[in-house]
Amino acid sequence: MQNKENRKNTAMRNLRKEFYDLYLKDIYPVLLKLEKVRLSNMKKLFFCEIIMALSCIILAYLTYKFSTSSSSVLFGFSMLFPIIIFLIIAIMIWLPINFAKKFKTKIKEKCMRRLKKLYNGIVWGEDSQFDVSNGIFLSEDINDYVYGKEKGTASYIFSESKLFADFDKLKFDDTFQGTYNGVKFNVFETEMLYETYYKGRKTLVTVFKGIIVLVPSNKEIKAHTIITTKGDYNIRNKTPLAIIAGLLLYCIDPFSKGEILGGCICLAITAIIAAIKILSDRSKIEKVNLEDLKFDKRFSVFSQDQIEARYLVTPTFMDRLYNLKTAFGTNKIKCAFFDKRILFAISTNKDVFEIGSFFTSLTDGKKVKEFFNEISSIYEMIEYFKLDEKTGI
């Protein structure tokens, strides 16, 4: 085992060296050119923002002056100026977002494909056409509603993992697939949304936002096991807490109108829905207490088989999970072993797998370092499942 760990460490050191060699030779020169474009665009953006800010100040002054004027024409103009100010402010907010989005696309077009020389076999973004036949590359409509969660789709597998609350919609940002040391994997930057209605108004509740890593298990997994950071209640296909809160609003409404019977009925229905979810969940999976107090303090483990769960959650696995958590700068991470698959869900609101940003210098190397750490932490976890013979899977 020690020899295998040494080989893994050597492989990661070699990968780091190859990455930075490629970065200095092929990517850094491109980033230098893009940095000039970025600075030019920043000047344009700054100029536009200043002009619009001054316009808002002038319009606000004119609104005050015209509203006190005896002229009906000027007074009419004073009513229009606040609307114009609101539109200008909206444009001021939209402009930097639009600049950043376009620049992000330009960086990916110029740099990401160059990384194929190093990360051989990886396919990025829209070029990745998922194939159900190999059991790992999936098929899913991008940024569309999920109906039925058909077997073999990303929505079906995400749901089967029991790592998430119920969801109705998937939104994908970055996606890529590839092979590392013979292990195929998929990575999704995604958001899961649950659709609910209150008084005829549709509301989308986010039940998960972040990175999902999906790899096949090379050994048999007999029981369903879940590992999650403490306090994560949006797991095991539970109705999100936000939805329960929304249902409670229905209870408050009739009570506020004096309709005691109607309020009690709504409250009873809400309680029944919550009870069904909790009881059906407890009948399928149990909490596992581990001997590692540090890990047990930070993570909760649930499984259909207590013995297999203890074989799966080894000290080496714990270290890799901590590495993933650190690399992506998150306090929330979870994992599921199920149906010959292993799925990791890393909650984060920040942009990941970014080699540069519109709002930071492209020459300081910070984003590049973060990019390498994110990719290598995934590779380390894949390597663990390939090499570790003591997992008992």
Short mmCIF file of C-alpha atoms in Angstrom, two decimals:
data_model
loop_
_atom_site.label_atom_id
_atom_site.label_comp_id
_atom_site.label_asym_id
_atom_site.label_seq_id
_atom_site.Cartn_x
_atom_site.Cartn_y
_atom_site.Cartn_z
CA MET A 1 0.00 0.00 0.00
CA GLN A 2 2.86 2.35 0.88
CA ASN A 3 4.47 1.74 -2.52
CA LYS A 4 1.19 2.55 -4.25
CA GLU A 5 0.89 5.77 -2.27
CA ASN A 6 4.45 6.68 -3.24
CA ARG A 7 3.64 6.05 -6.91
CA LYS A 8 0.56 8.22 -6.57
CA ASN A 9 2.54 11.06 -4.98
CA THR A 10 5.17 10.79 -7.73
CA ALA A 11 2.44 10.85 -10.38
CA MET A 12 0.90 14.00 -8.87
CA ARG A 13 4.30 15.73 -8.69
CA ASN A 14 4.89 14.88 -12.34
CA LEU A 15 1.42 16.17 -13.23
CA ARG A 16 2.13 19.44 -11.40
CA LYS A 17 5.44 19.87 -13.25
CA GLU A 18 3.84 19.10 -16.62
CA PHE A 19 1.00 21.51 -15.86
CA TYR A 20 3.26 24.46 -15.03
CA ASP A 21 5.58 23.68 -17.95
CA LEU A 22 2.56 23.80 -20.26
CA TYR A 23 1.29 26.92 -18.50
CA LEU A 24 4.56 28.81 -19.01
CA LYS A 25 5.01 27.66 -22.60
CA ASP A 26 1.50 27.73 -24.11
CA ILE A 27 -0.94 29.43 -21.73
CA TYR A 28 0.90 32.32 -20.06
CA PRO A 29 1.70 34.04 -23.42
CA VAL A 30 -1.99 33.88 -24.29
CA LEU A 31 -2.94 35.28 -20.89
CA LEU A 32 -0.51 38.19 -21.41
CA LYS A 33 -2.37 39.15 -24.59
CA LEU A 34 -5.74 38.69 -22.88
CA GLU A 35 -4.55 40.86 -19.98
CA LYS A 36 -4.14 43.78 -22.40
CA VAL A 37 -7.67 43.14 -23.66
CA ARG A 38 -8.94 42.96 -20.07
CA LEU A 39 -7.34 46.26 -19.08
CA SER A 40 -8.72 47.94 -22.20
CA ASN A 41 -12.20 46.65 -21.44
CA MET A 42 -11.87 47.71 -17.80
CA LYS A 43 -11.14 51.27 -18.95
CA LYS A 44 -14.17 51.22 -21.24
CA LEU A 45 -16.32 49.85 -18.44
CA PHE A 46 -15.04 52.43 -15.96
CA PHE A 47 -15.72 55.26 -18.42
CA CYS A 48 -19.26 54.00 -19.09
CA GLU A 49 -19.98 53.61 -15.37
CA ILE A 50 -18.74 57.15 -14.63
CA ILE A 51 -20.87 58.64 -17.42
CA MET A 52 -23.96 56.78 -16.23
CA ALA A 53 -23.34 57.68 -12.58
CA LEU A 54 -23.05 61.37 -13.52
CA SER A 55 -26.22 61.07 -15.61
CA CYS A 56 -28.07 59.70 -12.58
CA ILE A 57 -26.87 62.59 -10.42
CA ILE A 58 -27.92 65.15 -13.04
CA LEU A 59 -31.32 63.51 -13.55
CA ALA A 60 -31.88 63.35 -9.80
CA TYR A 61 -31.12 67.08 -9.55
CA LEU A 62 -33.44 67.87 -12.48
CA THR A 63 -36.17 65.74 -10.89
CA TYR A 64 -35.98 67.85 -7.76
CA LYS A 65 -35.95 71.17 -9.67
CA PHE A 66 -38.71 70.28 -12.16
CA SER A 67 -40.99 68.77 -9.50
CA THR A 68 -41.12 72.16 -7.78
CA SER A 69 -41.68 74.05 -11.04
CA SER A 70 -45.00 75.71 -11.83
CA SER A 71 -44.76 74.47 -15.44
CA SER A 72 -46.89 71.38 -16.06
CA VAL A 73 -44.52 70.29 -18.86
CA LEU A 74 -41.48 70.37 -16.58
CA PHE A 75 -43.44 68.66 -13.82
CA GLY A 76 -44.33 65.88 -16.32
CA PHE A 77 -40.65 65.43 -17.16
CA SER A 78 -39.86 65.13 -13.44
CA MET A 79 -42.15 62.08 -13.29
CA LEU A 80 -40.22 60.37 -16.10
CA PHE A 81 -36.73 60.98 -14.72
CA PRO A 82 -36.93 58.42 -11.84
CA ILE A 83 -37.81 55.72 -14.38
CA ILE A 84 -34.81 56.70 -16.51
CA ILE A 85 -32.58 56.69 -13.40
CA PHE A 86 -33.81 53.19 -12.52
CA LEU A 87 -33.02 51.97 -16.07
CA ILE A 88 -29.54 53.50 -15.97
CA ILE A 89 -28.79 51.84 -12.62
CA ALA A 90 -29.98 48.51 -14.03
CA ILE A 91 -27.59 48.95 -16.99
CA MET A 92 -24.77 49.86 -14.58
CA ILE A 93 -25.32 46.56 -12.78
CA TRP A 94 -25.70 44.56 -15.99
CA LEU A 95 -22.65 45.95 -17.81
CA PRO A 96 -19.86 44.49 -15.59
CA ILE A 97 -21.68 41.14 -15.48
CA ASN A 98 -21.90 41.11 -19.27
CA PHE A 99 -18.25 42.14 -19.69
CA ALA A 100 -17.17 39.40 -17.27
CA LYS A 101 -19.30 36.75 -18.97
CA LYS A 102 -17.92 37.53 -22.44
CA PHE A 103 -14.36 37.64 -21.15
CA LYS A 104 -14.83 34.31 -19.36
CA THR A 105 -15.93 32.75 -22.66
CA LYS A 106 -12.90 34.24 -24.43
CA ILE A 107 -10.50 32.79 -21.83
CA LYS A 108 -12.03 29.35 -22.23
CA GLU A 109 -11.84 29.51 -26.01
CA LYS A 110 -8.17 30.53 -25.91
CA CYS A 111 -6.87 28.46 -23.00
CA MET A 112 -9.01 25.47 -22.09
CA ARG A 113 -8.44 23.57 -25.31
CA ARG A 114 -4.70 23.99 -24.86
CA LEU A 115 -4.97 22.07 -21.62
CA LYS A 116 -5.99 19.00 -23.62
CA LYS A 117 -2.28 18.47 -24.23
CA LEU A 118 -1.92 17.78 -20.51
CA TYR A 119 -5.32 16.47 -19.49
CA ASN A 120 -5.50 13.99 -22.32
CA GLY A 121 -8.97 12.67 -23.05
CA ILE A 122 -10.85 15.50 -21.30
CA VAL A 123 -13.68 17.06 -23.28
CA TRP A 124 -14.94 20.45 -22.07
CA GLY A 125 -18.34 22.10 -22.13
CA GLU A 126 -20.71 21.79 -25.02
CA ASP A 127 -18.28 19.55 -26.90
CA SER A 128 -19.01 16.77 -24.38
CA GLN A 129 -21.79 14.62 -25.77
CA PHE A 130 -22.72 12.15 -23.05
CA ASP A 131 -23.14 8.52 -24.00
CA VAL A 132 -25.27 6.25 -21.81
CA SER A 133 -23.73 3.06 -23.23
CA ASN A 134 -20.61 3.11 -21.05
CA GLY A 135 -22.60 3.77 -17.89
CA ILE A 136 -20.84 7.01 -16.98
CA PHE A 137 -21.22 9.58 -19.77
CA LEU A 138 -24.78 10.75 -19.45
CA SER A 139 -27.49 12.33 -21.55
CA GLU A 140 -29.38 15.37 -20.29
CA ASP A 141 -31.04 18.48 -21.69
CA ILE A 142 -28.97 21.45 -20.59
CA ASN A 143 -30.77 24.11 -18.51
CA ASP A 144 -34.13 22.44 -18.92
CA TYR A 145 -36.82 21.04 -16.70
CA VAL A 146 -36.52 17.44 -15.57
CA TYR A 147 -39.59 15.33 -16.19
CA GLY A 148 -39.70 11.79 -14.83
CA LYS A 149 -35.92 11.55 -14.34
CA GLU A 150 -35.53 8.85 -17.00
CA LYS A 151 -33.05 6.08 -16.26
CA GLY A 152 -29.55 6.84 -17.52
CA THR A 153 -29.91 10.62 -17.41
CA ALA A 154 -27.99 12.89 -15.08
CA SER A 155 -31.20 13.81 -13.24
CA TYR A 156 -31.97 10.12 -12.61
CA ILE A 157 -28.49 9.34 -11.25
CA PHE A 158 -28.39 12.49 -9.11
CA SER A 159 -31.75 11.54 -7.63
CA GLU A 160 -30.73 7.91 -7.10
CA SER A 161 -27.66 9.03 -5.13
CA LYS A 162 -29.99 10.32 -2.38
CA LEU A 163 -27.55 13.15 -1.78
CA PHE A 164 -30.04 15.85 -2.67
CA ALA A 165 -33.50 17.07 -1.83
CA ASP A 166 -36.22 16.74 -4.47
CA PHE A 167 -35.57 18.88 -7.54
CA ASP A 168 -37.42 19.75 -10.76
CA LYS A 169 -34.78 21.57 -12.79
CA LEU A 170 -31.07 21.28 -13.54
CA LYS A 171 -28.95 24.18 -14.75
CA PHE A 172 -25.46 23.33 -16.00
CA ASP A 173 -22.60 25.78 -16.35
CA ASP A 174 -19.25 24.09 -16.94
CA THR A 175 -19.24 20.37 -17.68
CA PHE A 176 -16.41 18.09 -18.70
CA GLN A 177 -15.70 14.41 -18.98
CA GLY A 178 -12.51 12.44 -19.28
CA THR A 179 -10.36 9.50 -18.28
CA TYR A 180 -7.61 9.45 -15.66
CA ASN A 181 -5.48 6.32 -15.25
CA GLY A 182 -8.16 4.24 -16.92
CA VAL A 183 -11.01 5.63 -14.77
CA LYS A 184 -13.74 7.51 -16.62
CA PHE A 185 -15.34 10.46 -14.86
CA ASN A 186 -17.79 13.31 -15.30
CA VAL A 187 -17.71 16.74 -13.65
CA PHE A 188 -20.75 19.01 -13.60
CA GLU A 189 -20.98 22.61 -12.39
CA THR A 190 -24.69 22.64 -11.74
CA GLU A 191 -27.61 24.11 -9.84
CA MET A 192 -30.64 22.07 -8.75
CA LEU A 193 -33.95 23.85 -8.38
CA TYR A 194 -37.29 22.88 -6.84
CA GLU A 195 -40.40 24.51 -8.28
CA THR A 196 -43.23 25.49 -5.96
CA TYR A 197 -46.25 27.79 -6.08
CA TYR A 198 -47.70 30.15 -3.53
CA LYS A 199 -50.89 32.08 -4.31
CA GLY A 200 -50.43 31.36 -8.01
CA ARG A 201 -46.83 32.61 -8.11
CA LYS A 202 -44.05 30.25 -9.18
CA THR A 203 -40.98 30.13 -6.96
CA LEU A 204 -37.73 28.30 -7.69
CA VAL A 205 -35.86 27.15 -4.58
CA THR A 206 -32.18 26.20 -4.91
CA VAL A 207 -31.57 22.83 -3.24
CA PHE A 208 -27.95 22.51 -4.42
CA LYS A 209 -25.41 24.64 -6.24
CA GLY A 210 -21.85 23.57 -6.88
CA ILE A 211 -19.73 20.78 -8.37
CA ILE A 212 -20.74 17.17 -8.90
CA VAL A 213 -18.05 14.56 -9.62
CA LEU A 214 -19.23 11.15 -10.83
CA VAL A 215 -16.96 8.11 -11.18
CA PRO A 216 -17.70 4.40 -11.59
CA SER A 217 -16.68 1.97 -8.87
CA ASN A 218 -14.31 -0.74 -10.03
CA LYS A 219 -15.60 -3.01 -7.26
CA GLU A 220 -19.06 -4.09 -6.16
CA ILE A 221 -21.03 -1.81 -3.83
CA LYS A 222 -23.70 -3.82 -2.03
CA ALA A 223 -25.25 -1.12 0.15
CA HIS A 224 -26.10 2.56 -0.28
CA THR A 225 -23.80 4.76 1.82
CA ILE A 226 -23.87 8.55 2.22
CA ILE A 227 -21.25 10.84 3.78
CA THR A 228 -22.16 14.49 4.32
CA THR A 229 -21.00 17.46 6.37
CA LYS A 230 -22.91 18.02 9.59
CA GLY A 231 -26.12 20.00 9.35
CA ASP A 232 -26.95 19.19 5.72
CA TYR A 233 -30.66 18.37 5.76
CA ASN A 234 -31.18 18.60 1.99
CA ILE A 235 -30.35 14.92 1.44
CA ARG A 236 -32.07 11.58 0.86
CA ASN A 237 -34.71 13.05 -1.49
CA LYS A 238 -36.32 15.03 1.32
CA THR A 239 -38.61 17.92 0.56
CA PRO A 240 -36.42 21.03 1.01
CA LEU A 241 -36.87 22.88 4.28
CA ALA A 242 -37.72 25.98 2.27
CA ILE A 243 -40.71 24.13 0.79
CA ILE A 244 -41.93 23.12 4.25
CA ALA A 245 -41.64 26.78 5.22
CA GLY A 246 -43.64 27.69 2.12
CA LEU A 247 -46.36 25.21 3.09
CA LEU A 248 -46.50 26.74 6.55
CA LEU A 249 -47.36 30.07 4.92
CA TYR A 250 -50.56 28.45 3.71
CA CYS A 251 -51.32 27.63 7.34
CA ILE A 252 -50.65 31.18 8.55
CA ASP A 253 -52.88 32.77 5.89
CA PRO A 254 -56.23 31.22 7.00
CA PHE A 255 -55.38 31.70 10.68
CA SER A 256 -54.75 35.41 10.02
CA LYS A 257 -58.25 35.64 8.52
CA GLY A 258 -59.87 33.89 11.48
CA GLU A 259 -60.47 30.68 9.53
CA ILE A 260 -59.39 28.30 12.31
CA LEU A 261 -60.65 25.10 10.64
CA GLY A 262 -58.94 25.88 7.34
CA GLY A 263 -55.68 26.70 9.12
CA CYS A 264 -55.78 23.45 11.10
CA ILE A 265 -56.38 21.43 7.93
CA CYS A 266 -53.40 23.10 6.19
CA LEU A 267 -51.23 22.52 9.24
CA ALA A 268 -52.22 18.85 9.41
CA ILE A 269 -51.43 18.34 5.71
CA THR A 270 -48.00 19.94 6.17
CA ALA A 271 -47.29 17.73 9.20
CA ILE A 272 -48.33 14.59 7.28
CA ILE A 273 -46.05 15.46 4.33
CA ALA A 274 -43.09 16.04 6.65
CA ALA A 275 -43.80 12.84 8.64
CA ILE A 276 -44.07 10.68 5.51
CA LYS A 277 -40.73 12.00 4.27
CA ILE A 278 -38.98 11.40 7.60
CA LEU A 279 -40.45 7.95 8.28
CA SER A 280 -39.91 6.62 4.75
CA ASP A 281 -36.31 7.82 4.88
CA ARG A 282 -35.52 6.24 8.26
CA SER A 283 -36.83 2.88 7.14
CA LYS A 284 -34.18 2.62 4.41
CA ILE A 285 -30.94 3.97 5.83
CA GLU A 286 -29.29 4.30 9.27
CA LYS A 287 -26.72 6.57 10.85
CA VAL A 288 -23.22 5.13 11.24
CA ASN A 289 -20.98 6.12 14.17
CA LEU A 290 -17.26 6.03 13.38
CA GLU A 291 -14.27 5.65 15.68
CA ASP A 292 -12.47 8.63 14.16
CA LEU A 293 -13.78 11.41 16.44
CA LYS A 294 -12.39 14.25 14.30
CA PHE A 295 -14.18 12.97 11.18
CA ASP A 296 -17.33 12.03 13.12
CA LYS A 297 -17.48 15.57 14.52
CA ARG A 298 -17.49 17.15 11.06
CA PHE A 299 -19.33 14.56 8.97
CA SER A 300 -22.41 12.36 9.20
CA VAL A 301 -22.42 8.88 7.67
CA PHE A 302 -25.58 6.98 6.73
CA SER A 303 -25.72 3.49 5.25
CA GLN A 304 -27.85 0.42 4.62
CA ASP A 305 -24.91 -1.68 5.84
CA GLN A 306 -22.93 -0.55 8.89
CA ILE A 307 -20.02 -2.94 8.25
CA GLU A 308 -19.55 -1.98 4.59
CA ALA A 309 -19.74 1.72 5.49
CA ARG A 310 -16.81 1.32 7.89
CA TYR A 311 -14.78 -0.38 5.14
CA LEU A 312 -15.58 2.44 2.71
CA VAL A 313 -14.76 5.36 4.99
CA THR A 314 -11.06 4.62 5.54
CA PRO A 315 -8.50 7.11 6.94
CA THR A 316 -7.10 7.60 3.42
CA PHE A 317 -10.59 8.32 2.06
CA MET A 318 -11.10 10.86 4.86
CA ASP A 319 -7.86 12.63 3.87
CA ARG A 320 -8.93 12.80 0.21
CA LEU A 321 -12.32 14.19 1.23
CA TYR A 322 -10.62 16.89 3.30
CA ASN A 323 -8.43 17.70 0.27
CA LEU A 324 -11.49 18.14 -1.95
CA LYS A 325 -13.10 20.35 0.68
CA THR A 326 -9.97 22.51 0.97
CA ALA A 327 -9.27 22.75 -2.78
CA PHE A 328 -12.74 24.12 -3.53
CA GLY A 329 -12.83 26.36 -0.46
CA THR A 330 -16.14 25.03 0.85
CA ASN A 331 -17.59 23.98 4.17
CA LYS A 332 -20.15 21.66 2.58
CA ILE A 333 -19.29 18.44 0.79
CA LYS A 334 -21.02 15.07 0.50
CA CYS A 335 -20.50 11.72 -1.16
CA ALA A 336 -22.57 8.66 -2.04
CA PHE A 337 -21.61 5.05 -2.84
CA PHE A 338 -24.44 3.43 -4.80
CA ASP A 339 -25.27 1.26 -7.80
CA LYS A 340 -21.62 0.75 -8.92
CA ARG A 341 -21.07 4.52 -8.80
CA ILE A 342 -19.41 7.06 -6.52
CA LEU A 343 -20.75 10.61 -6.56
CA PHE A 344 -19.28 13.68 -4.85
CA ALA A 345 -21.26 16.90 -4.41
CA ILE A 346 -19.26 20.01 -3.48
CA SER A 347 -21.37 23.04 -2.54
CA THR A 348 -19.92 26.36 -3.69
CA ASN A 349 -21.14 29.67 -5.11
CA LYS A 350 -17.81 30.71 -6.60
CA ASP A 351 -16.71 30.17 -10.20
CA VAL A 352 -14.55 27.06 -10.36
CA PHE A 353 -12.25 25.64 -13.04
CA GLU A 354 -11.47 29.22 -14.05
CA ILE A 355 -7.94 29.96 -15.24
CA GLY A 356 -8.59 33.70 -15.21
CA SER A 357 -11.16 36.35 -14.35
CA PHE A 358 -12.20 39.72 -15.72
CA PHE A 359 -11.88 41.34 -12.29
CA THR A 360 -8.39 40.10 -11.39
CA SER A 361 -5.01 40.24 -13.14
CA LEU A 362 -4.32 37.29 -15.42
CA THR A 363 -0.59 37.44 -14.65
CA ASP A 364 -0.53 36.89 -10.88
CA GLY A 365 -1.04 33.13 -11.19
CA LYS A 366 -3.56 32.87 -8.33
CA LYS A 367 -6.39 31.58 -10.50
CA VAL A 368 -4.06 29.13 -12.24
CA LYS A 369 -2.99 27.70 -8.89
CA GLU A 370 -6.63 27.36 -7.80
CA PHE A 371 -7.46 25.65 -11.10
CA PHE A 372 -4.67 23.10 -10.67
CA ASN A 373 -5.64 22.39 -7.05
CA GLU A 374 -9.27 21.82 -8.03
CA ILE A 375 -8.41 19.40 -10.84
CA SER A 376 -5.68 17.58 -8.92
CA SER A 377 -7.92 17.07 -5.86
CA ILE A 378 -10.40 15.27 -8.12
CA TYR A 379 -7.60 13.23 -9.68
CA GLU A 380 -6.31 12.26 -6.22
CA MET A 381 -9.73 10.93 -5.26
CA ILE A 382 -10.01 8.99 -8.52
CA GLU A 383 -6.53 7.58 -7.95
CA TYR A 384 -7.53 6.45 -4.46
CA PHE A 385 -10.42 4.37 -5.74
CA LYS A 386 -8.21 2.86 -8.39
CA LEU A 387 -5.34 1.87 -6.07
CA ASP A 388 -6.80 1.22 -2.63
CA GLU A 389 -7.41 -2.49 -2.14
CA LYS A 390 -8.55 -2.17 1.47
CA THR A 391 -11.79 -0.33 0.91
CA GLY A 392 -13.70 -3.59 0.95
CA ILE A 393 -15.89 -2.42 -1.92
#
